[in-house]
mmCIF file of C-alpha atoms in Angstrom:
data_model
loop_
_atom_site.group_PDB
_atom_site.id
_atom_site.type_symbol
_atom_site.label_atom_id
_atom_site.label_comp_id
_atom_site.label_asym_id
_atom_site.label_seq_id
_atom_site.Cartn_x
_atom_site.Cartn_y
_atom_site.Cartn_z
ATOM 1 C CA GLY W 1 3.900 -11.960 -12.247
ATOM 2 C CA ALA W 2 4.219 -12.684 -8.153
ATOM 3 C CA VAL W 3 0.604 -13.351 -7.005
ATOM 4 C CA VAL W 4 -0.778 -12.807 -3.297
ATOM 5 C CA SER W 5 -4.103 -13.562 -1.911
ATOM 6 C CA GLN W 6 -5.592 -13.018 0.690
ATOM 7 C CA HIS W 7 -8.573 -14.523 2.735
ATOM 8 C CA PRO W 8 -11.395 -13.942 3.641
ATOM 9 C CA SER W 9 -11.630 -11.173 1.035
ATOM 10 C CA TRP W 10 -14.579 -9.820 3.585
ATOM 11 C CA VAL W 11 -15.838 -10.570 7.289
ATOM 12 C CA ILE W 12 -18.553 -9.524 9.514
ATOM 13 C CA CYS W 13 -17.843 -10.463 12.922
ATOM 14 C CA LYS W 14 -19.278 -9.229 16.608
ATOM 15 C CA SER W 15 -17.962 -7.237 19.239
ATOM 16 C CA GLY W 16 -15.532 -9.187 21.534
ATOM 17 C CA THR W 17 -14.691 -11.683 19.176
ATOM 18 C CA SER W 18 -11.196 -12.667 17.276
ATOM 19 C CA VAL W 19 -10.559 -12.714 13.565
ATOM 20 C CA LYS W 20 -8.010 -14.223 11.652
ATOM 21 C CA ILE W 21 -6.682 -12.966 8.181
ATOM 22 C CA GLU W 22 -4.511 -14.970 6.143
ATOM 23 C CA CYS W 23 -1.983 -13.470 3.669
ATOM 24 C CA ARG W 24 -0.295 -16.351 1.210
ATOM 25 C CA SER W 25 2.553 -15.456 -1.613
ATOM 26 C CA LEU W 26 0.604 -18.168 -4.201
ATOM 27 C CA ASP W 27 4.147 -18.406 -6.704
ATOM 28 C CA PHE W 28 7.429 -16.993 -4.440
ATOM 29 C CA GLN W 29 8.895 -17.112 -1.260
ATOM 30 C CA ALA W 30 8.050 -14.459 1.137
ATOM 31 C CA THR W 31 10.622 -13.824 3.666
ATOM 32 C CA THR W 32 9.059 -10.673 4.724
ATOM 33 C CA MET W 33 5.458 -9.859 4.442
ATOM 34 C CA PHE W 34 3.863 -6.418 5.838
ATOM 35 C CA TRP W 35 0.467 -5.648 6.896
ATOM 36 C CA TYR W 36 -1.473 -2.296 6.528
ATOM 37 C CA ARG W 37 -4.635 -1.321 7.681
ATOM 38 C CA GLN W 38 -6.801 1.796 5.413
ATOM 39 C CA PHE W 39 -9.841 3.883 7.074
ATOM 40 C CA PRO W 40 -12.327 5.023 4.212
ATOM 41 C CA LYS W 41 -10.917 7.904 2.295
ATOM 42 C CA GLN W 42 -7.360 7.539 4.150
ATOM 43 C CA SER W 43 -4.208 6.273 3.030
ATOM 44 C CA LEU W 44 -2.353 3.132 4.082
ATOM 45 C CA MET W 45 -1.043 2.939 7.360
ATOM 46 C CA LEU W 46 1.711 0.358 8.078
ATOM 47 C CA MET W 47 0.748 -2.111 11.258
ATOM 48 C CA ALA W 48 3.710 -4.379 11.024
ATOM 49 C CA THR W 49 6.299 -6.020 9.304
ATOM 50 C CA SER W 50 6.889 -9.711 9.554
ATOM 51 C CA ASN W 51 9.981 -11.963 9.162
ATOM 52 C CA GLU W 52 9.747 -15.896 8.499
ATOM 53 C CA GLY W 53 10.372 -17.521 11.735
ATOM 54 C CA SER W 54 10.844 -14.486 13.926
ATOM 55 C CA LYS W 55 8.514 -11.885 15.880
ATOM 56 C CA ALA W 56 6.999 -9.449 13.989
ATOM 57 C CA THR W 57 7.678 -5.443 14.271
ATOM 58 C CA TYR W 58 5.291 -3.393 15.033
ATOM 59 C CA GLU W 59 5.069 0.241 13.943
ATOM 60 C CA GLN W 60 4.389 3.044 17.050
ATOM 61 C CA GLY W 61 0.881 3.112 18.288
ATOM 62 C CA VAL W 62 0.072 -0.553 17.158
ATOM 63 C CA GLU W 63 -0.947 -2.736 20.194
ATOM 64 C CA LYS W 64 0.848 -6.156 19.104
ATOM 65 C CA ASP W 65 -1.499 -7.953 21.859
ATOM 66 C CA LYS W 66 -4.522 -6.657 20.071
ATOM 67 C CA PHE W 67 -2.952 -7.307 16.430
ATOM 68 C CA LEU W 68 -1.458 -10.934 16.469
ATOM 69 C CA ILE W 69 0.880 -11.772 13.482
ATOM 70 C CA ASN W 70 2.498 -15.166 12.773
ATOM 71 C CA HIS W 71 4.854 -15.693 10.101
ATOM 72 C CA ALA W 72 5.165 -19.362 10.167
ATOM 73 C CA SER W 73 6.469 -20.158 6.677
ATOM 74 C CA LEU W 74 7.478 -18.691 3.676
ATOM 75 C CA THR W 75 4.680 -18.636 1.853
ATOM 76 C CA LEU W 76 1.949 -17.586 4.925
ATOM 77 C CA SER W 77 1.355 -14.891 7.551
ATOM 78 C CA THR W 78 -1.642 -14.463 9.430
ATOM 79 C CA LEU W 79 -3.164 -11.180 11.179
ATOM 80 C CA THR W 80 -5.301 -12.143 14.322
ATOM 81 C CA VAL W 81 -7.694 -9.288 15.575
ATOM 82 C CA THR W 82 -8.080 -9.975 19.030
ATOM 83 C CA SER W 83 -11.244 -9.001 20.786
ATOM 84 C CA ALA W 84 -12.273 -6.736 17.668
ATOM 85 C CA HIS W 85 -14.329 -3.537 18.365
ATOM 86 C CA PRO W 86 -16.139 -1.630 15.893
ATOM 87 C CA GLU W 87 -13.247 0.850 15.486
ATOM 88 C CA ASP W 88 -11.291 -1.896 14.319
ATOM 89 C CA SER W 89 -13.473 -1.838 11.354
ATOM 90 C CA SER W 90 -10.981 -1.395 8.399
ATOM 91 C CA PHE W 91 -9.523 -2.748 4.774
ATOM 92 C CA TYR W 92 -6.397 -4.947 5.807
ATOM 93 C CA ILE W 93 -3.823 -5.453 3.238
ATOM 94 C CA CYS W 94 -1.048 -7.256 3.130
ATOM 95 C CA SER W 95 2.294 -7.660 1.078
ATOM 96 C CA ALA W 96 4.904 -9.769 0.851
ATOM 97 C CA ARG W 97 8.654 -9.280 -0.658
ATOM 98 C CA ASP W 98 10.103 -11.931 -2.708
ATOM 99 C CA GLY W 99 13.203 -12.810 -0.647
ATOM 100 C CA THR W 100 14.913 -15.005 -3.058
ATOM 101 C CA SER W 101 15.093 -12.609 -5.978
ATOM 102 C CA GLY W 102 16.452 -9.539 -3.756
ATOM 103 C CA GLY W 103 13.927 -7.580 -5.258
ATOM 104 C CA LYS W 104 12.772 -4.482 -3.775
ATOM 105 C CA GLU W 105 9.273 -4.370 -5.133
ATOM 106 C CA GLN W 106 6.257 -5.480 -2.739
ATOM 107 C CA TYR W 107 3.431 -7.739 -3.973
ATOM 108 C CA PHE W 108 0.291 -6.664 -2.689
ATOM 109 C CA GLY W 109 -2.517 -8.683 -1.752
ATOM 110 C CA PRO W 110 -6.504 -7.773 -2.523
ATOM 111 C CA GLY W 111 -7.057 -6.646 1.175
ATOM 112 C CA THR W 112 -9.727 -7.969 3.416
ATOM 113 C CA ARG W 113 -12.831 -6.023 4.304
ATOM 114 C CA LEU W 114 -13.254 -6.439 8.374
ATOM 115 C CA THR W 115 -16.617 -5.205 9.566
ATOM 116 C CA VAL W 116 -17.305 -5.608 13.219
ATOM 117 C CA THR W 117 -20.491 -5.047 14.549
ATOM 118 C CA SER G 1 3.620 7.100 10.496
ATOM 119 C CA GLN G 2 3.156 8.683 7.496
ATOM 120 C CA GLN G 3 6.034 10.110 5.272
ATOM 121 C CA GLY G 4 4.625 11.651 2.046
ATOM 122 C CA GLU G 5 2.087 14.477 1.344
ATOM 123 C CA GLU G 6 0.556 14.497 -1.836
ATOM 124 C CA ASP G 7 -1.498 17.245 -3.384
ATOM 125 C CA PRO G 8 -3.805 17.659 -4.752
ATOM 126 C CA GLN G 9 -6.020 15.768 -2.265
ATOM 127 C CA ALA G 10 -8.438 15.229 -4.989
ATOM 128 C CA LEU G 11 -8.252 15.943 -9.394
ATOM 129 C CA SER G 12 -10.949 16.086 -11.831
ATOM 130 C CA ILE G 13 -10.264 16.372 -15.397
ATOM 131 C CA GLN G 14 -11.819 15.621 -18.665
ATOM 132 C CA GLU G 15 -10.855 12.670 -20.938
ATOM 133 C CA GLY G 16 -7.894 13.610 -22.951
ATOM 134 C CA GLU G 17 -6.183 15.992 -20.443
ATOM 135 C CA ASN G 18 -3.294 15.290 -18.757
ATOM 136 C CA ALA G 19 -3.044 14.644 -14.452
ATOM 137 C CA THR G 20 -0.384 15.682 -12.572
ATOM 138 C CA MET G 21 -0.007 14.581 -9.151
ATOM 139 C CA ASN G 22 2.762 15.250 -6.547
ATOM 140 C CA CYS G 23 4.509 13.624 -3.764
ATOM 141 C CA SER G 24 6.603 15.238 -1.438
ATOM 142 C CA TYR G 25 8.571 13.357 1.529
ATOM 143 C CA LYS G 26 10.805 14.126 4.436
ATOM 144 C CA THR G 27 13.762 11.244 4.671
ATOM 145 C CA SER G 28 16.010 10.123 2.565
ATOM 146 C CA ILE G 29 14.877 7.168 0.301
ATOM 147 C CA ASN G 30 16.063 3.909 -1.622
ATOM 148 C CA ASN G 31 13.061 4.420 -3.984
ATOM 149 C CA LEU G 32 10.009 5.976 -4.565
ATOM 150 C CA GLN G 33 6.428 3.910 -6.042
ATOM 151 C CA TRP G 34 3.665 5.100 -7.476
ATOM 152 C CA TYR G 35 0.489 3.067 -6.893
ATOM 153 C CA ARG G 36 -2.947 2.966 -8.227
ATOM 154 C CA GLN G 37 -6.146 2.075 -6.419
ATOM 155 C CA ASN G 38 -9.720 1.476 -7.591
ATOM 156 C CA SER G 39 -12.353 2.110 -4.913
ATOM 157 C CA GLY G 40 -12.279 -0.494 -2.119
ATOM 158 C CA ARG G 41 -9.994 -2.672 -3.904
ATOM 159 C CA GLY G 42 -6.303 -3.668 -3.906
ATOM 160 C CA LEU G 43 -3.139 -1.877 -4.727
ATOM 161 C CA VAL G 44 -1.476 -1.908 -8.345
ATOM 162 C CA HIS G 45 1.922 -1.164 -8.651
ATOM 163 C CA LEU G 46 2.731 1.554 -11.056
ATOM 164 C CA ILE G 47 6.424 2.541 -11.522
ATOM 165 C CA LEU G 48 9.296 2.449 -9.312
ATOM 166 C CA ILE G 49 12.060 5.115 -9.541
ATOM 167 C CA ARG G 50 15.393 4.766 -7.633
ATOM 168 C CA SER G 51 17.016 7.572 -5.839
ATOM 169 C CA ASN G 52 19.752 7.844 -8.213
ATOM 170 C CA GLU G 53 17.069 8.167 -11.334
ATOM 171 C CA ARG G 54 15.517 11.410 -12.369
ATOM 172 C CA GLU G 55 12.577 10.492 -14.524
ATOM 173 C CA LYS G 56 11.099 7.702 -15.733
ATOM 174 C CA HIS G 57 8.623 6.416 -18.425
ATOM 175 C CA SER G 58 5.811 4.057 -18.488
ATOM 176 C CA GLY G 59 3.304 4.074 -21.035
ATOM 177 C CA ARG G 60 1.019 6.933 -20.571
ATOM 178 C CA LEU G 61 3.260 7.650 -17.077
ATOM 179 C CA ARG G 62 5.857 9.774 -16.523
ATOM 180 C CA VAL G 63 7.199 10.074 -13.346
ATOM 181 C CA THR G 64 10.101 12.575 -11.745
ATOM 182 C CA LEU G 65 11.975 12.294 -8.413
ATOM 183 C CA ASP G 66 13.838 15.122 -7.200
ATOM 184 C CA THR G 67 16.019 14.187 -4.162
ATOM 185 C CA SER G 68 17.070 18.003 -3.325
ATOM 186 C CA LYS G 69 13.573 18.856 -2.782
ATOM 187 C CA LYS G 70 12.546 15.585 -1.320
ATOM 188 C CA SER G 71 9.747 15.363 -3.980
ATOM 189 C CA SER G 72 8.236 13.383 -7.199
ATOM 190 C CA SER G 73 5.383 13.829 -9.756
ATOM 191 C CA LEU G 74 3.178 11.601 -11.594
ATOM 192 C CA LEU G 75 2.342 12.416 -14.944
ATOM 193 C CA ILE G 76 -0.657 10.676 -16.742
ATOM 194 C CA THR G 77 -0.822 11.986 -20.078
ATOM 195 C CA ALA G 78 -4.141 11.745 -22.390
ATOM 196 C CA SER G 79 -6.124 10.296 -19.530
ATOM 197 C CA ARG G 80 -8.941 7.810 -19.912
ATOM 198 C CA ALA G 81 -12.242 7.564 -17.502
ATOM 199 C CA ALA G 82 -10.462 3.965 -16.402
ATOM 200 C CA ASP G 83 -7.892 5.847 -14.596
ATOM 201 C CA THR G 84 -10.610 7.376 -11.923
ATOM 202 C CA ALA G 85 -8.558 6.044 -8.810
ATOM 203 C CA SER G 86 -7.010 7.016 -6.291
ATOM 204 C CA TYR G 87 -3.125 7.365 -6.710
ATOM 205 C CA PHE G 88 -0.322 6.742 -3.629
ATOM 206 C CA CYS G 89 3.171 7.442 -3.518
ATOM 207 C CA ALA G 90 5.114 5.536 -1.377
ATOM 208 C CA THR G 91 8.663 5.708 -0.175
ATOM 209 C CA ASP G 92 11.121 2.726 0.494
ATOM 210 C CA ALA G 93 13.603 3.953 2.981
ATOM 211 C CA GLY G 94 15.149 0.656 5.051
ATOM 212 C CA GLY G 95 13.065 -2.008 3.648
ATOM 213 C CA LYS G 96 9.364 -0.876 4.486
ATOM 214 C CA LEU G 97 7.058 1.431 2.223
ATOM 215 C CA ILE G 98 5.549 4.338 3.910
ATOM 216 C CA PHE G 99 2.570 5.476 1.668
ATOM 217 C CA GLY G 100 1.426 9.270 1.031
ATOM 218 C CA GLN G 101 -2.154 10.792 1.640
ATOM 219 C CA GLY G 102 -2.690 9.952 -2.042
ATOM 220 C CA THR G 103 -4.532 11.752 -4.897
ATOM 221 C CA GLU G 104 -8.273 11.227 -5.480
ATOM 222 C CA LEU G 105 -8.516 11.337 -9.332
ATOM 223 C CA SER G 106 -11.597 11.578 -11.658
ATOM 224 C CA VAL G 107 -11.562 11.530 -15.389
ATOM 225 C CA LYS G 108 -14.967 12.454 -16.805
ATOM 226 C CA PRO G 109 -15.752 11.158 -20.033
#
């Protein structure tokens, strides 16, 4: 089956620093990737949709200058949390859609737990 | 934005019993999907039902979809302790998945 990896699986950073999270599709080409955020005991909230080679589309209320998304290749998307603050501490999950198969299913990464101190 | 609402928010049952979770949504959809998430872990895709389907089975899972009522249900039969997890419905309307609030299922041995 299609596999999506995320790196790192967890990260602790100090307030004011930036953190980059990678999302990779390992055995398929992901023309579209999605980034979600999940706070404890809550559901996944879609942050943005990224298409390879173009700018990401952000959901309402998500600051694009704070959450920088780059989808430079068909197998890699990155999310950079800039000037992180404790309220950015969350579980960040990416997903990828296999563009070549035309399928509807999204394949989810295992998530990255970010703690900002 | 949150599309779906699920009920109950939490469900506690004994092993062997059936568990039913409901999901309601607001807009037209292409398909509806159900996912499981163990505590602090990633999502596991369970089943996808298309908007022109009414019922789908996969092992001990049975999903129904009523597009006139904009609702879906997930039935897990003969539950096991290993089914303990959070379950989310997600609607696909225009290419992106919007998740419901989730149901936290606890199956006691």
